[in-house]
């Protein structure tokens, strides 16, 4: 949903209903929306405002795009290290490849 915002030109709203999001889950959202704030609404009231934060490591969500990486083919959970949380620079822990967010395979 696009709604007007003062801080940025527009903002998108992702609405997740009837479900409590663990901090771990909201942190995953940080990859697609690094400036997002999570508002937890409980009983129609704002219960919690959570600033999204990139974790230091992202485990098992993405696949490394390097075809020669050991995690491809083998049944190894990928471990992607977040080197720079501002610019979102990521690195595969196994092959050391620097990854940009567009390269990641879900
Ligand atoms: Zn890799």
PDB file of C-alpha atoms and ligand atoms in Angstrom:
ATOM      1  CA  UNK A   1       0.000   0.000   0.000  1.00  0.00           C
ATOM      2  CA  UNK A   2       1.395   3.413  -0.892  1.00  0.00           C
ATOM      3  CA  UNK A   3       0.560   6.193   1.503  1.00  0.00           C
ATOM      4  CA  UNK A   4       2.036   9.700   1.681  1.00  0.00           C
ATOM      5  CA  UNK A   5       4.817  10.284   4.159  1.00  0.00           C
ATOM      6  CA  UNK A   6       6.720  13.385   5.187  1.00  0.00           C
ATOM      7  CA  UNK A   7      10.064  11.774   5.720  1.00  0.00           C
ATOM      8  CA  UNK A   8      10.296   9.902   2.446  1.00  0.00           C
ATOM      9  CA  UNK A   9       8.443  10.502  -0.758  1.00  0.00           C
ATOM     10  CA  UNK A  10       6.106   7.663  -0.186  1.00  0.00           C
ATOM     11  CA  UNK A  11       5.817   4.800   2.157  1.00  0.00           C
ATOM     12  CA  UNK A  12       4.682   1.295   1.773  1.00  0.00           C
ATOM     13  CA  UNK A  13       2.679  -0.458   4.363  1.00  0.00           C
ATOM     14  CA  UNK A  14       2.902  -4.150   4.900  1.00  0.00           C
ATOM     15  CA  UNK A  15       0.043  -5.260   7.035  1.00  0.00           C
ATOM     16  CA  UNK A  16       0.168  -8.549   8.815  1.00  0.00           C
ATOM     17  CA  UNK A  17      -3.008  -9.340  10.628  1.00  0.00           C
ATOM     18  CA  UNK A  18      -3.827 -11.631  13.503  1.00  0.00           C
ATOM     19  CA  UNK A  19      -0.307 -12.693  13.995  1.00  0.00           C
ATOM     20  CA  UNK A  20       2.438 -11.658  16.350  1.00  0.00           C
ATOM     21  CA  UNK A  21       5.747 -11.121  14.605  1.00  0.00           C
ATOM     22  CA  UNK A  22       8.844 -12.204  16.439  1.00  0.00           C
ATOM     23  CA  UNK A  23      11.750  -9.714  16.388  1.00  0.00           C
ATOM     24  CA  UNK A  24      13.577 -12.243  14.244  1.00  0.00           C
ATOM     25  CA  UNK A  25      10.849 -12.070  11.620  1.00  0.00           C
ATOM     26  CA  UNK A  26      10.624  -8.316  11.566  1.00  0.00           C
ATOM     27  CA  UNK A  27      14.387  -8.168  11.153  1.00  0.00           C
ATOM     28  CA  UNK A  28      14.071 -10.169   7.961  1.00  0.00           C
ATOM     29  CA  UNK A  29      11.861  -7.426   6.617  1.00  0.00           C
ATOM     30  CA  UNK A  30      14.779  -5.066   7.056  1.00  0.00           C
ATOM     31  CA  UNK A  31      16.333  -6.446   3.904  1.00  0.00           C
ATOM     32  CA  UNK A  32      13.477  -5.264   1.755  1.00  0.00           C
ATOM     33  CA  UNK A  33      12.696  -2.205   3.851  1.00  0.00           C
ATOM     34  CA  UNK A  34      15.767  -0.969   5.742  1.00  0.00           C
ATOM     35  CA  UNK A  35      14.032   2.144   7.070  1.00  0.00           C
ATOM     36  CA  UNK A  36      10.844   0.506   8.169  1.00  0.00           C
ATOM     37  CA  UNK A  37       9.258   0.842  11.548  1.00  0.00           C
ATOM     38  CA  UNK A  38       7.020  -1.904  12.796  1.00  0.00           C
ATOM     39  CA  UNK A  39       3.919  -0.916  14.662  1.00  0.00           C
ATOM     40  CA  UNK A  40       2.492  -3.726  16.690  1.00  0.00           C
ATOM     41  CA  UNK A  41      -1.215  -3.130  17.150  1.00  0.00           C
ATOM     42  CA  UNK A  42      -2.957  -5.069  19.845  1.00  0.00           C
ATOM     43  CA  UNK A  43      -6.635  -4.647  20.635  1.00  0.00           C
ATOM     44  CA  UNK A  44      -6.749  -1.627  18.299  1.00  0.00           C
ATOM     45  CA  UNK A  45      -4.034   0.095  20.324  1.00  0.00           C
ATOM     46  CA  UNK A  46      -0.420   0.690  19.516  1.00  0.00           C
ATOM     47  CA  UNK A  47       1.325  -1.787  21.738  1.00  0.00           C
ATOM     48  CA  UNK A  48       4.852  -1.503  20.448  1.00  0.00           C
ATOM     49  CA  UNK A  49       6.881   0.484  17.975  1.00  0.00           C
ATOM     50  CA  UNK A  50       9.806  -1.505  16.745  1.00  0.00           C
ATOM     51  CA  UNK A  51      12.604  -0.087  14.669  1.00  0.00           C
ATOM     52  CA  UNK A  52      13.712  -2.634  12.210  1.00  0.00           C
ATOM     53  CA  UNK A  53      17.259  -3.817  12.528  1.00  0.00           C
ATOM     54  CA  UNK A  54      19.406  -5.901  10.295  1.00  0.00           C
ATOM     55  CA  UNK A  55      20.785  -8.924  12.067  1.00  0.00           C
ATOM     56  CA  UNK A  56      24.522  -9.652  12.010  1.00  0.00           C
ATOM     57  CA  UNK A  57      23.934 -12.926  10.255  1.00  0.00           C
ATOM     58  CA  UNK A  58      21.086 -14.173   8.119  1.00  0.00           C
ATOM     59  CA  UNK A  59      20.898 -17.919   8.289  1.00  0.00           C
ATOM     60  CA  UNK A  60      19.061 -20.211   5.908  1.00  0.00           C
ATOM     61  CA  UNK A  61      16.789 -17.695   4.183  1.00  0.00           C
ATOM     62  CA  UNK A  62      18.721 -16.912   1.056  1.00  0.00           C
ATOM     63  CA  UNK A  63      20.812 -18.934  -1.315  1.00  0.00           C
ATOM     64  CA  UNK A  64      24.263 -17.816  -2.313  1.00  0.00           C
ATOM     65  CA  UNK A  65      24.303 -16.868  -6.013  1.00  0.00           C
ATOM     66  CA  UNK A  66      27.814 -18.227  -6.490  1.00  0.00           C
ATOM     67  CA  UNK A  67      27.340 -21.509  -8.367  1.00  0.00           C
ATOM     68  CA  UNK A  68      30.623 -22.835  -7.041  1.00  0.00           C
ATOM     69  CA  UNK A  69      29.676 -22.089  -3.459  1.00  0.00           C
ATOM     70  CA  UNK A  70      29.677 -25.118  -1.174  1.00  0.00           C
ATOM     71  CA  UNK A  71      26.151 -24.300  -0.011  1.00  0.00           C
ATOM     72  CA  UNK A  72      24.785 -24.919  -3.526  1.00  0.00           C
ATOM     73  CA  UNK A  73      24.005 -28.549  -4.127  1.00  0.00           C
ATOM     74  CA  UNK A  74      25.029 -29.653  -0.680  1.00  0.00           C
ATOM     75  CA  UNK A  75      22.425 -29.469   1.978  1.00  0.00           C
ATOM     76  CA  UNK A  76      24.112 -26.700   3.920  1.00  0.00           C
ATOM     77  CA  UNK A  77      22.206 -23.827   5.396  1.00  0.00           C
ATOM     78  CA  UNK A  78      23.495 -20.592   3.946  1.00  0.00           C
ATOM     79  CA  UNK A  79      24.989 -18.077   6.311  1.00  0.00           C
ATOM     80  CA  UNK A  80      25.061 -14.549   4.987  1.00  0.00           C
ATOM     81  CA  UNK A  81      27.024 -12.047   7.004  1.00  0.00           C
ATOM     82  CA  UNK A  82      25.833  -8.453   7.131  1.00  0.00           C
ATOM     83  CA  UNK A  83      29.001  -6.385   6.793  1.00  0.00           C
ATOM     84  CA  UNK A  84      27.471  -2.957   6.409  1.00  0.00           C
ATOM     85  CA  UNK A  85      24.030  -2.385   7.848  1.00  0.00           C
ATOM     86  CA  UNK A  86      23.690   1.088   6.356  1.00  0.00           C
ATOM     87  CA  UNK A  87      24.553   0.289   2.766  1.00  0.00           C
ATOM     88  CA  UNK A  88      23.448  -3.321   3.098  1.00  0.00           C
ATOM     89  CA  UNK A  89      26.575  -5.120   2.063  1.00  0.00           C
ATOM     90  CA  UNK A  90      26.373  -8.834   2.528  1.00  0.00           C
ATOM     91  CA  UNK A  91      28.903 -11.601   2.396  1.00  0.00           C
ATOM     92  CA  UNK A  92      28.550 -15.334   2.093  1.00  0.00           C
ATOM     93  CA  UNK A  93      30.260 -16.943   5.064  1.00  0.00           C
ATOM     94  CA  UNK A  94      31.214 -20.006   3.037  1.00  0.00           C
ATOM     95  CA  UNK A  95      32.720 -18.668  -0.170  1.00  0.00           C
ATOM     96  CA  UNK A  96      33.433 -15.109   0.941  1.00  0.00           C
ATOM     97  CA  UNK A  97      31.580 -13.574  -1.970  1.00  0.00           C
ATOM     98  CA  UNK A  98      30.323 -10.038  -1.480  1.00  0.00           C
ATOM     99  CA  UNK A  99      26.652  -9.943  -2.320  1.00  0.00           C
ATOM    100  CA  UNK A 100      24.237  -7.209  -3.111  1.00  0.00           C
ATOM    101  CA  UNK A 101      20.644  -7.549  -2.130  1.00  0.00           C
ATOM    102  CA  UNK A 102      19.488  -8.052  -5.744  1.00  0.00           C
ATOM    103  CA  UNK A 103      21.713 -11.083  -6.112  1.00  0.00           C
ATOM    104  CA  UNK A 104      20.223 -13.048  -3.280  1.00  0.00           C
ATOM    105  CA  UNK A 105      18.072 -15.996  -4.208  1.00  0.00           C
ATOM    106  CA  UNK A 106      15.098 -16.600  -1.960  1.00  0.00           C
TER     107      UNK A 106
HETATM  108 ZN1  LIG B   1      28.612 -18.599  -1.109  1.00  0.00          ZN
END
